[in-house]
Amino acid sequence: MPTSRPGIDVLLHEDRVFRPGRNFTAGANQGDPAIYGRAARDPEAFWASMARELTWSRPWKKVLEWTPPHARWFVGGRLNASVNCLDRHLGGATRNKAAIIWEGEPGDDRTLTYAQLHREVCKFANVLKGLGVAKGDRVTLYLPLIPELAIAMLACARIGAVHSVVFGGFSAESLRDRINDAKSTVLVTADGGYRRGAQVPLKRTADEALHGSPCVRHVVVVRRDNFPIDVQEGRDHWWHRLMQHASADCPAEAMDSSDMLYILYTSGTTGKPKGIVHGTGGYMVGAFATARWVFDLKPPDVYWCTADIGWVTGHSYVVYGPLANGATVFIYEGAPDWPDRGRFWELCHKHGVTIFYTAPTAIRAFMRWGIEWPAKHDLSRLRLLGSVGEPINPEAWMWYHKYIGGERCPVVDTWWQTETGMIMITPLPGITPTKPGSATRPFPGVSAEVLDDAGKVIKHGGGYLAITRPWPGMLQTIYGDDARYLQTYWSRWDNKTYFPGDGARRDRQGYFWLLGRVDDVLNVAGHRIGTMEVESALVDHPSVAEAAVVGRTHELKGQALAAFVTPKDGITVDTRLSDELKGHVVKKIGALARPDDIIFTAELPKTRSGKIMRRLLKDIAEGRTLGDMTTLADPSVIHALKQKYQEE
Ligand code: PRX
């Protein structure tokens, strides 16, 4: 029987349990189950012990200063993120070990050892200084998945500049808004990138964005592959030219533990994306510790996280976490199905990947493409698999475990967010028995509960996920809007309990089962998309009077966007308009937000006070029986709409 809690239905029941293999446990970076209890008894001592593994130029005086809802971690301590990712590995065997192995979509490749990466980072840090970038200044990075993105991030970190990476799939308008919100003075981009054989004209998009971004004084352009570009003299500079004369000597800025490391924009429930601010000390400790224990990184491993560096997964688990551990990170520029559907498996074999971290949406696509693709390649070096970004359905988990992991690799389903900065709920592969579909339990030193509306703990059953203690990777604020920080994350119950916006269930063993978002944010192919943002983009079109966007279940993407649109009077409704509106959303936000369905309607279902009843629209989009309609102003609207949707 499904159990029910306010607004959250629990339908999933899963009893299979997979215990860590004895060999895995024996060699694991963390194999002692007592760690959970020890960390819970004194979380601050636990985090301090992890922090001591990093390099600090001045020790901290206090582990945590908690003035809810603001936390300061490792108060008084000084460190530099790039030193922890690079310099500290140069003294020993890691010096000439591969830090980054990169392959471009066309098959070109590059390897940078730790010493080489260090050199490039120092040089680019000096380039940035030469362009007038100083500590605290913001630099926007809009690049394909190429090593220069990691180099630029670490170069910013080296001189104390704050990077703001904007995913290369975002439109000119999204890029412009993010540049302006951060008031960046420098933009780093590329002449273009590759996606499924096509050229993505990044510089052209950047030029368009820059018409509305007067704060940018300099643009550095990486030459990816001689794509044609316009150069604005005085403003635009080629990366390789600037690097030619740059010194490789760049002392690292000793940053206060609380100094900002980066801003990363993410979707929220209101129109404007939020600039999530991460600090230096706590964030580095969180990324380092979780990467070490969750992925069990060892010197011979080749680790591949398939996320783009433009998302938080790429920040914490392509760049900062693995490099702080001295790991070898593989990076691939392209898509999994180009030139064929075996591309990822071919790369795993070619580069000897041992640890593979991807998203459920990709796993579902692999399942659909069939086992013949992975079967063509030798995946026997793989020893650990990870999943992130959305709930993983048990069938996908089992498929991943069987056909990619050969039934020998532990699968770690990791729950976290842009805001948390680090993995929060996850198995530890040497310790935690896993259940397909469950992210299992909080990482040591992290406290999570399932709460009801009133903030009462639900021991078994469904409710809202809550984080009940500060954690080192936590966001510091929303850039330029601390009131929104408080309102969004810390006002659901009290100002000491963090509300991530996700529903969750706890089972009898205390395992967490994440149930997806409970707010107006959708998870489409692992990307958080605010319905409000898409609605704003639609209403921006001259033919649209009103729009409401909801998510519906989608076999591959997890969720798809269904847009209910009321056109302005006298507008002819046809497929041309529907295509035009989809194109308009792509132009305003980017292809990731393209609605799958556009349903035209003369009226939207509203309450008597005029609020759009998205809940009923969702019922329609999902093909479900309509829920409670007692507050609806005009029930005939919804019945007509339901019929129309079914017909289409
Ligand atoms: O709803 C949860 C889902 O992704 C959201 C965070 O999205 P974002 O900030 O873009 O970061 C994605 C990568 C960390 C969460 O609020 N989510 C993420 N991981 C999982 C998940 N849902 C269920 N299980 C997960 N493992």
XYZ file of C-alpha atoms and ligand atoms in Angstrom:
674
model
C 0.000 0.000 0.000
C 1.333 3.442 -0.816
C 1.802 5.543 2.299
C 0.813 9.163 2.092
C 2.073 12.347 3.755
C 1.192 15.945 2.995
C 1.570 16.217 -0.763
C 3.970 13.310 -1.045
C 2.976 9.876 -2.242
C 5.279 6.998 -1.665
C 4.766 4.341 -4.283
C 8.127 2.688 -4.469
C 9.072 -0.341 -2.451
C 12.375 -2.021 -3.021
C 13.852 -4.823 -0.972
C 17.017 -5.863 -2.796
C 20.191 -5.214 -0.809
C 23.760 -5.242 -2.148
C 26.527 -5.549 0.407
C 30.031 -4.248 -0.249
C 32.413 -6.992 -1.347
C 34.956 -8.053 1.269
C 37.880 -7.128 -0.976
C 36.469 -3.728 -1.671
C 35.991 -3.040 2.033
C 39.495 -4.208 2.895
C 41.089 -1.781 0.456
C 38.610 1.096 0.821
C 39.661 4.624 1.810
C 37.005 4.305 4.498
C 36.010 0.811 5.549
C 35.088 1.262 9.203
C 31.341 1.491 9.937
C 32.129 3.112 13.306
C 32.973 6.314 11.422
C 29.270 7.217 11.294
C 28.892 7.147 15.048
C 32.189 8.906 15.693
C 31.334 11.727 13.289
C 27.816 12.071 14.712
C 29.113 12.374 18.283
C 31.405 15.271 17.388
C 30.861 16.559 13.836
C 33.210 19.498 14.288
C 36.083 17.282 15.397
C 35.319 15.008 12.459
C 35.435 17.853 9.909
C 38.576 19.243 11.528
C 40.257 15.859 11.049
C 39.384 15.972 7.336
C 40.524 19.599 7.079
C 43.925 18.699 8.516
C 44.595 16.648 5.375
C 44.635 19.860 3.322
C 47.343 22.521 3.145
C 46.686 25.710 5.130
C 48.954 28.732 5.175
C 47.487 29.712 8.542
C 45.640 27.312 10.856
C 42.033 28.007 11.835
C 41.153 29.178 15.324
C 37.656 27.746 15.452
C 36.072 24.959 13.385
C 32.582 26.445 13.155
C 30.892 29.704 13.980
C 27.156 29.220 13.521
C 24.990 32.328 13.548
C 21.911 30.866 11.895
C 21.491 30.847 9.009
C 25.094 31.851 8.350
C 27.968 29.529 9.084
C 31.678 30.252 9.015
C 33.907 27.192 8.771
C 37.538 27.038 9.876
C 37.421 30.584 11.179
C 40.683 32.488 10.899
C 42.270 29.814 8.683
C 43.951 30.733 5.423
C 44.404 28.573 2.349
C 44.303 28.634 -1.416
C 42.174 26.227 -3.452
C 44.659 26.015 -6.348
C 47.511 25.218 -3.954
C 45.433 22.372 -2.557
C 44.634 21.072 -6.029
C 48.120 21.522 -7.488
C 51.132 22.720 -5.509
C 50.699 20.264 -2.686
C 51.084 17.360 -5.131
C 54.270 18.610 -6.750
C 56.718 17.391 -4.132
C 56.269 13.665 -4.705
C 55.242 10.965 -7.150
C 52.111 12.841 -8.190
C 54.166 15.600 -9.816
C 54.369 13.870 -13.189
C 51.141 11.914 -12.913
C 48.284 12.833 -15.267
C 45.952 15.338 -13.633
C 43.712 15.767 -16.671
C 43.342 13.438 -19.625
C 41.109 15.178 -22.113
C 39.520 14.000 -25.318
C 37.672 16.277 -27.720
C 34.637 15.170 -29.637
C 36.532 14.871 -32.940
C 39.032 12.573 -31.184
C 41.862 15.047 -30.516
C 43.361 14.558 -27.070
C 45.657 16.154 -24.494
C 47.148 15.106 -21.197
C 48.311 17.514 -18.518
C 50.380 16.247 -15.617
C 50.070 17.965 -12.248
C 53.273 19.907 -12.947
C 52.031 20.969 -16.388
C 48.606 21.937 -15.100
C 50.247 23.957 -12.337
C 52.323 25.796 -14.915
C 49.317 26.609 -17.108
C 47.303 27.778 -14.116
C 50.099 30.075 -12.896
C 50.507 31.526 -16.369
C 46.820 32.190 -16.816
C 46.634 33.663 -13.324
C 49.289 36.153 -14.439
C 47.315 36.821 -17.634
C 44.260 37.682 -15.549
C 46.352 39.973 -13.346
C 47.641 41.642 -16.497
C 44.041 42.340 -17.501
C 43.509 44.101 -14.200
C 41.761 41.278 -12.324
C 42.343 41.566 -8.573
C 41.260 39.614 -5.497
C 37.465 39.589 -5.173
C 36.806 40.529 -8.833
C 34.431 38.293 -10.777
C 35.391 36.493 -13.971
C 32.763 34.751 -16.113
C 33.804 31.556 -17.908
C 31.718 30.478 -20.918
C 33.596 27.588 -22.464
C 33.207 24.139 -23.959
C 34.398 21.150 -21.958
C 38.104 21.710 -22.601
C 41.057 21.802 -20.174
C 41.171 25.614 -20.382
C 37.964 25.709 -18.332
C 39.623 23.955 -15.396
C 42.778 26.033 -15.913
C 40.800 29.285 -15.829
C 38.892 28.257 -12.692
C 42.075 27.365 -10.831
C 43.782 30.532 -12.100
C 40.963 32.632 -10.641
C 41.259 30.718 -7.376
C 45.013 31.309 -7.346
C 44.699 35.098 -7.311
C 41.527 35.202 -5.228
C 39.239 36.187 -8.109
C 35.738 34.716 -8.060
C 34.780 32.574 -11.034
C 31.281 32.306 -12.380
C 31.057 29.461 -14.876
C 28.121 29.616 -17.278
C 27.299 26.320 -19.012
C 28.089 26.558 -22.755
C 24.515 25.540 -23.646
C 23.016 28.748 -22.252
C 21.709 31.443 -24.581
C 23.128 34.950 -25.030
C 20.433 36.380 -22.785
C 21.095 33.925 -19.974
C 24.813 34.622 -20.255
C 24.224 38.367 -20.222
C 22.021 38.193 -17.107
C 24.634 36.123 -15.276
C 27.508 38.419 -16.301
C 25.557 41.464 -15.189
C 24.403 39.979 -11.900
C 28.011 39.109 -11.015
C 29.353 42.351 -12.558
C 32.214 40.469 -14.141
C 34.996 42.508 -15.682
C 36.491 39.687 -17.744
C 34.839 36.987 -19.847
C 36.730 33.881 -20.956
C 35.198 32.072 -23.910
C 36.227 30.085 -26.999
C 35.824 30.514 -30.724
C 33.500 27.525 -30.546
C 32.967 23.966 -29.412
C 31.713 20.665 -30.812
C 28.413 18.973 -30.136
C 27.349 15.938 -32.176
C 29.536 16.958 -35.096
C 28.096 20.481 -35.205
C 30.037 23.596 -34.321
C 28.679 25.577 -31.389
C 29.501 29.260 -32.016
C 30.273 30.306 -28.443
C 32.059 33.527 -29.315
C 29.172 34.694 -31.469
C 26.741 34.049 -28.610
C 29.113 35.814 -26.227
C 29.301 38.829 -28.563
C 25.520 39.026 -28.541
C 25.466 38.864 -24.744
C 28.147 41.529 -24.459
C 25.968 44.132 -26.200
C 24.125 44.300 -22.904
C 27.056 43.774 -20.555
C 29.073 46.979 -20.335
C 30.878 45.789 -17.176
C 33.070 43.414 -19.242
C 36.306 45.140 -20.212
C 38.234 42.181 -21.622
C 37.334 38.989 -23.427
C 39.853 36.154 -23.622
C 39.160 33.727 -26.462
C 40.487 30.173 -26.520
C 41.137 28.957 -30.043
C 39.419 25.595 -29.993
C 39.642 24.919 -33.702
C 39.838 27.950 -35.975
C 36.125 28.683 -35.957
C 35.417 32.013 -37.666
C 34.939 34.859 -35.174
C 34.690 38.637 -35.081
C 37.395 40.299 -33.047
C 36.783 43.577 -31.287
C 40.172 45.277 -31.081
C 41.188 46.324 -27.593
C 38.522 44.163 -25.934
C 39.155 40.686 -27.362
C 42.418 38.799 -26.867
C 43.473 35.323 -27.966
C 44.275 33.064 -25.012
C 47.364 31.591 -26.715
C 48.824 35.002 -27.482
C 48.461 36.202 -23.895
C 49.898 32.943 -22.581
C 52.958 33.157 -24.820
C 54.567 35.862 -22.715
C 53.038 35.085 -19.318
C 55.313 34.143 -16.455
C 54.822 30.712 -14.881
C 55.626 32.133 -11.489
C 52.538 33.207 -9.603
C 52.456 33.102 -5.808
C 49.053 32.029 -4.524
C 46.871 34.462 -2.614
C 46.354 33.315 0.976
C 42.560 33.383 1.156
C 40.542 33.620 4.303
C 38.570 30.416 4.774
C 35.348 32.401 4.309
C 36.458 34.278 1.192
C 34.380 33.605 -1.884
C 35.686 30.928 -4.252
C 32.924 30.999 -6.829
C 29.407 31.923 -7.836
C 27.284 29.413 -9.723
C 23.811 30.268 -10.972
C 20.941 27.876 -10.456
C 17.200 27.886 -11.034
C 14.814 28.747 -8.274
C 11.084 29.128 -7.943
C 10.999 32.769 -8.997
C 12.096 34.152 -12.345
C 15.658 35.234 -11.692
C 18.409 32.593 -11.372
C 20.168 32.613 -8.036
C 23.900 33.192 -7.770
C 24.905 30.515 -5.281
C 28.007 31.637 -3.391
C 30.582 29.142 -2.188
C 33.462 29.987 0.128
C 36.957 28.540 0.180
C 37.854 26.569 3.334
C 34.646 24.716 4.136
C 33.907 24.037 0.491
C 37.355 22.602 -0.195
C 37.180 20.358 2.863
C 33.713 19.110 1.854
C 34.673 18.475 -1.785
C 37.965 16.827 -0.819
C 36.540 14.527 1.876
C 33.515 13.353 -0.087
C 35.532 12.733 -3.260
C 37.995 10.665 -1.223
C 35.485 8.450 0.532
C 32.551 8.275 -1.872
C 34.655 7.617 -4.982
C 37.394 5.845 -3.053
C 40.020 7.637 -5.155
C 43.424 5.923 -5.214
C 46.608 6.863 -7.089
C 46.168 4.403 -10.007
C 42.508 5.302 -10.637
C 41.267 6.988 -13.782
C 38.156 8.839 -12.736
C 35.487 10.060 -15.141
C 32.593 12.269 -14.115
C 30.557 12.879 -17.272
C 28.984 16.146 -16.058
C 29.851 19.401 -17.751
C 32.108 21.606 -15.632
C 29.427 24.296 -16.052
C 27.270 22.517 -13.442
C 28.106 22.093 -9.783
C 28.926 18.404 -10.306
C 31.758 19.506 -12.560
C 32.951 22.103 -10.053
C 33.115 19.748 -7.082
C 33.750 16.398 -8.777
C 35.657 17.170 -11.975
C 37.827 19.966 -10.636
C 38.128 20.701 -6.914
C 37.419 17.350 -5.183
C 39.401 14.968 -7.417
C 42.345 17.326 -7.969
C 42.609 18.014 -4.226
C 42.993 14.225 -3.973
C 45.719 14.085 -6.610
C 43.494 11.957 -8.864
C 43.707 11.427 -12.612
C 40.584 12.970 -14.104
C 39.322 12.091 -17.555
C 37.285 14.762 -19.372
C 35.340 14.296 -22.597
C 33.983 17.176 -24.649
C 31.172 15.453 -26.532
C 27.868 13.612 -26.312
C 27.434 9.882 -25.520
C 25.816 9.024 -28.869
C 28.165 10.582 -31.361
C 29.528 9.282 -33.676
C 27.812 6.197 -32.233
C 26.091 5.015 -29.102
C 29.129 3.179 -27.861
C 31.254 6.331 -27.531
C 31.385 6.414 -23.717
C 32.297 2.728 -23.472
C 34.945 3.083 -26.141
C 36.431 5.943 -24.082
C 36.271 3.933 -20.838
C 38.291 1.209 -22.493
C 40.705 3.506 -24.313
C 41.600 5.539 -21.223
C 41.324 2.732 -18.678
C 38.564 4.388 -16.668
C 38.118 2.794 -13.241
C 35.522 5.104 -11.652
C 32.530 6.357 -13.633
C 30.029 8.959 -12.387
C 27.004 9.916 -14.486
C 23.304 10.866 -14.330
C 20.180 8.663 -14.356
C 18.952 10.364 -17.539
C 22.092 9.099 -19.311
C 21.688 5.627 -17.799
C 18.090 5.448 -19.069
C 19.311 6.431 -22.543
C 22.000 3.693 -22.401
C 19.297 1.195 -21.431
C 17.158 2.177 -24.371
C 20.054 1.949 -26.814
C 20.651 -1.630 -25.729
C 23.335 -3.751 -24.116
C 25.066 -4.388 -27.429
C 26.857 -1.032 -27.122
C 28.634 -1.582 -23.797
C 29.109 -5.256 -24.750
C 31.357 -4.236 -27.650
C 33.936 -2.765 -25.284
C 36.095 -4.071 -22.472
C 34.837 -2.414 -19.275
C 36.668 -4.732 -16.907
C 38.791 -1.948 -15.411
C 35.725 -0.254 -13.943
C 35.535 -0.753 -10.180
C 33.027 1.852 -8.949
C 29.941 3.504 -10.438
C 28.143 6.656 -9.333
C 24.863 8.393 -10.085
C 23.741 11.972 -9.482
C 21.235 14.611 -10.507
C 17.820 13.056 -9.994
C 16.236 10.021 -8.418
C 17.474 6.843 -10.072
C 14.725 4.311 -10.717
C 15.559 0.806 -9.470
C 15.427 -0.683 -13.006
C 18.044 1.809 -14.171
C 20.154 1.113 -11.064
C 20.005 -2.638 -11.710
C 20.839 -2.219 -15.381
C 23.819 0.020 -14.542
C 25.029 -2.446 -11.929
C 24.694 -5.421 -14.239
C 25.682 -4.242 -17.704
C 28.174 -1.482 -16.913
C 29.459 -2.638 -13.549
C 29.529 -6.345 -14.438
C 27.860 -6.988 -11.044
C 31.183 -6.372 -9.316
C 31.190 -2.556 -8.952
C 29.467 -0.837 -6.028
C 26.950 1.790 -7.200
C 26.894 5.034 -5.229
C 23.716 7.076 -5.677
C 24.706 10.514 -4.429
C 22.173 13.159 -3.418
C 23.239 16.780 -3.251
C 22.688 20.200 -4.851
C 24.396 23.297 -6.213
C 23.693 24.820 -2.809
C 25.145 21.991 -0.733
C 28.406 22.124 -2.717
C 29.244 18.558 -1.715
C 27.632 15.122 -1.678
C 25.304 14.888 1.327
C 23.437 11.584 1.171
C 25.324 8.655 -0.283
C 26.604 5.183 0.378
C 30.259 4.790 1.341
C 31.233 2.029 -1.068
C 33.285 0.019 1.418
C 30.720 0.196 4.205
C 27.141 0.876 3.214
C 24.873 -1.884 1.874
C 22.972 -0.356 -1.056
C 19.368 -0.678 -2.170
C 18.572 0.169 -5.802
C 16.910 3.599 -5.852
C 18.033 4.747 -2.402
C 20.822 7.251 -1.744
C 21.062 5.409 1.615
C 22.318 7.640 4.448
C 23.982 10.982 5.162
C 27.751 11.231 4.718
C 29.514 11.134 8.107
C 29.262 14.536 9.778
C 26.088 15.438 7.841
C 22.715 15.459 9.610
C 19.521 14.951 7.652
C 15.934 14.166 8.615
C 12.557 13.789 6.974
C 10.145 16.352 8.435
C 6.449 17.045 8.091
C 4.862 20.434 7.452
C 5.121 21.397 11.091
C 8.769 20.357 11.349
C 8.077 17.125 13.222
C 10.489 14.269 12.476
C 9.038 11.438 10.413
C 10.967 8.337 11.379
C 9.482 6.086 8.721
C 7.538 7.389 5.743
C 7.458 10.352 3.379
C 7.826 14.085 3.988
C 10.291 16.865 3.282
C 14.028 16.408 3.332
C 15.789 18.700 5.824
C 19.433 19.240 6.737
C 19.583 19.843 10.447
C 23.161 20.987 11.048
C 25.511 23.225 9.070
C 27.940 21.359 6.795
C 31.284 22.580 5.431
C 30.329 22.760 1.729
C 27.205 24.800 2.359
C 26.417 27.883 0.334
C 27.242 31.166 2.045
C 24.450 33.222 0.533
C 22.787 34.162 -2.761
C 25.008 36.696 -4.480
C 23.704 40.172 -3.732
C 20.494 38.903 -2.129
C 20.898 37.615 1.400
C 17.183 38.125 2.094
C 16.356 35.630 -0.650
C 18.902 33.209 0.824
C 17.075 33.326 4.118
C 13.641 33.140 2.545
C 14.403 30.280 0.137
C 16.377 27.917 2.323
C 15.939 28.806 5.961
C 12.349 29.823 6.538
C 10.480 26.579 5.886
C 10.589 25.589 9.584
C 13.058 27.634 11.626
C 16.197 29.503 10.640
C 18.441 26.624 11.725
C 17.044 23.938 9.428
C 17.950 23.923 5.755
C 15.145 23.203 3.284
C 16.491 21.772 0.014
C 13.082 21.681 -1.702
C 13.051 17.877 -2.108
C 10.642 15.271 -0.860
C 12.049 12.140 0.773
C 11.019 8.951 2.475
C 12.792 7.035 5.216
C 12.469 3.304 5.431
C 12.667 1.055 8.496
C 16.478 0.903 8.283
C 16.616 4.695 8.226
C 17.596 4.795 4.534
C 16.649 7.892 2.539
C 14.698 7.595 -0.717
C 14.675 10.893 -2.583
C 11.367 11.672 -4.240
C 12.142 14.748 -6.369
C 11.292 18.413 -6.002
C 8.308 19.631 -4.041
C 8.551 23.233 -5.274
C 8.069 24.744 -8.741
C 11.409 23.489 -9.954
C 11.650 20.687 -12.496
C 14.404 18.223 -13.092
C 14.770 17.774 -16.833
C 17.607 15.462 -17.829
C 19.254 16.215 -14.492
C 19.066 19.992 -14.954
C 17.154 22.112 -12.506
C 14.786 24.347 -14.391
C 12.496 26.852 -12.686
C 9.007 26.755 -14.201
C 8.815 30.512 -13.586
C 11.829 31.135 -15.799
C 10.249 29.269 -18.697
C 6.927 31.023 -18.127
C 8.673 34.412 -18.189
C 10.370 33.472 -21.456
C 7.042 32.464 -23.026
C 5.204 35.573 -21.881
C 8.033 37.626 -23.352
C 6.864 36.525 -26.837
C 4.569 39.126 -28.469
C 1.818 36.544 -29.181
C 1.515 35.253 -25.618
C -0.818 36.658 -22.978
C -0.258 34.099 -20.218
C 1.592 30.832 -19.683
C 1.863 28.082 -17.085
C 4.557 25.437 -17.234
C 4.470 22.091 -15.467
C 6.520 18.909 -15.576
C 5.311 15.558 -16.780
C 7.015 12.214 -16.429
C 9.361 11.445 -19.288
C 10.901 8.043 -19.829
C 14.391 9.337 -20.618
C 14.669 12.856 -19.274
C 12.976 12.141 -15.958
C 10.685 15.091 -16.513
C 9.608 16.997 -19.621
C 8.148 20.477 -19.813
C 4.498 20.960 -20.760
C 3.551 24.590 -21.402
C -0.066 25.762 -21.283
C -0.271 28.993 -23.232
C -3.010 31.586 -23.637
C -2.380 33.575 -26.832
C -3.246 37.240 -27.134
C -6.566 38.127 -28.807
C -6.611 37.684 -32.556
C -3.510 35.455 -32.716
C -3.806 32.419 -34.978
C -2.824 29.246 -33.202
C -0.960 26.660 -35.277
C 2.132 24.442 -35.190
C 4.196 27.287 -36.596
C 3.435 29.355 -33.501
C 4.149 26.374 -31.309
C 7.574 25.919 -32.930
C 8.217 29.623 -32.688
C 7.481 29.617 -28.963
C 9.773 26.657 -28.382
C 12.482 28.513 -30.318
C 11.834 31.611 -28.249
C 12.438 29.730 -24.994
C 15.667 28.326 -26.448
C 16.761 31.828 -27.393
C 15.929 33.265 -23.986
C 17.275 30.468 -21.791
C 18.944 27.748 -23.846
C 18.058 24.410 -25.423
C 17.891 22.706 -22.028
C 14.607 24.524 -21.292
C 12.806 23.786 -24.601
C 9.195 22.759 -23.820
C 8.180 19.348 -25.168
C 4.487 20.193 -25.415
C 2.770 23.498 -26.032
C -0.949 23.413 -25.375
C -2.927 26.491 -26.403
C -5.887 27.382 -24.282
C -8.212 30.374 -24.204
C -8.076 30.309 -20.416
C -5.989 28.778 -17.659
C -7.625 27.143 -14.653
C -7.521 29.611 -11.772
C -8.685 29.922 -8.210
C -11.213 32.581 -7.383
C -8.358 34.769 -6.195
C -6.753 34.438 -9.631
C -3.926 31.957 -8.893
C -3.158 29.503 -11.668
C -3.810 25.962 -10.431
C -0.676 24.248 -11.696
C -1.546 21.140 -9.740
C -4.502 20.499 -12.060
C -2.421 21.249 -15.142
C 0.037 18.674 -13.912
C -2.775 16.130 -13.555
C -3.690 16.815 -17.180
C -0.120 16.579 -18.430
C 0.368 13.292 -16.582
C -2.963 11.925 -17.857
C -4.185 11.451 -14.258
C -7.606 11.837 -12.737
C -8.100 15.468 -11.806
C -7.551 16.246 -8.134
C -9.544 18.483 -5.821
C -11.288 21.223 -7.844
C -13.308 22.931 -5.121
C -11.301 26.154 -5.232
C -11.473 26.434 -9.016
C -13.281 29.540 -10.323
C -14.608 27.942 -13.518
C -14.469 24.126 -13.730
C -15.473 24.106 -17.407
C -12.022 25.491 -18.316
C -10.230 22.477 -16.934
C -12.554 19.898 -18.483
C -12.176 21.468 -21.911
C -8.411 21.530 -21.478
C -8.233 17.901 -20.426
C -10.150 16.811 -23.476
C -7.946 18.909 -25.729
C -4.719 17.514 -24.272
C -5.914 13.937 -24.703
C -6.855 14.624 -28.316
C -3.425 16.050 -29.062
O 16.023 17.287 -6.651
C 17.343 16.923 -6.305
C 18.054 16.399 -7.527
O 18.735 17.497 -8.097
C 18.524 18.669 -7.306
C 19.772 19.504 -7.300
O 20.017 19.985 -8.587
P 21.338 20.797 -8.905
O 21.499 21.902 -7.930
O 21.261 21.150 -10.345
O 22.501 19.781 -8.650
C 22.548 18.591 -9.367
C 23.813 17.814 -9.056
C 24.212 17.756 -7.650
C 18.159 18.155 -5.955
O 17.445 19.121 -5.207
N 19.033 15.345 -7.182
C 20.378 15.437 -7.226
N 20.937 14.242 -6.930
C 19.930 13.384 -6.670
C 18.720 14.097 -6.820
N 17.530 13.499 -6.601
C 17.531 12.210 -6.219
N 18.647 11.463 -6.067
C 19.861 11.998 -6.282
N 20.948 11.245 -6.149
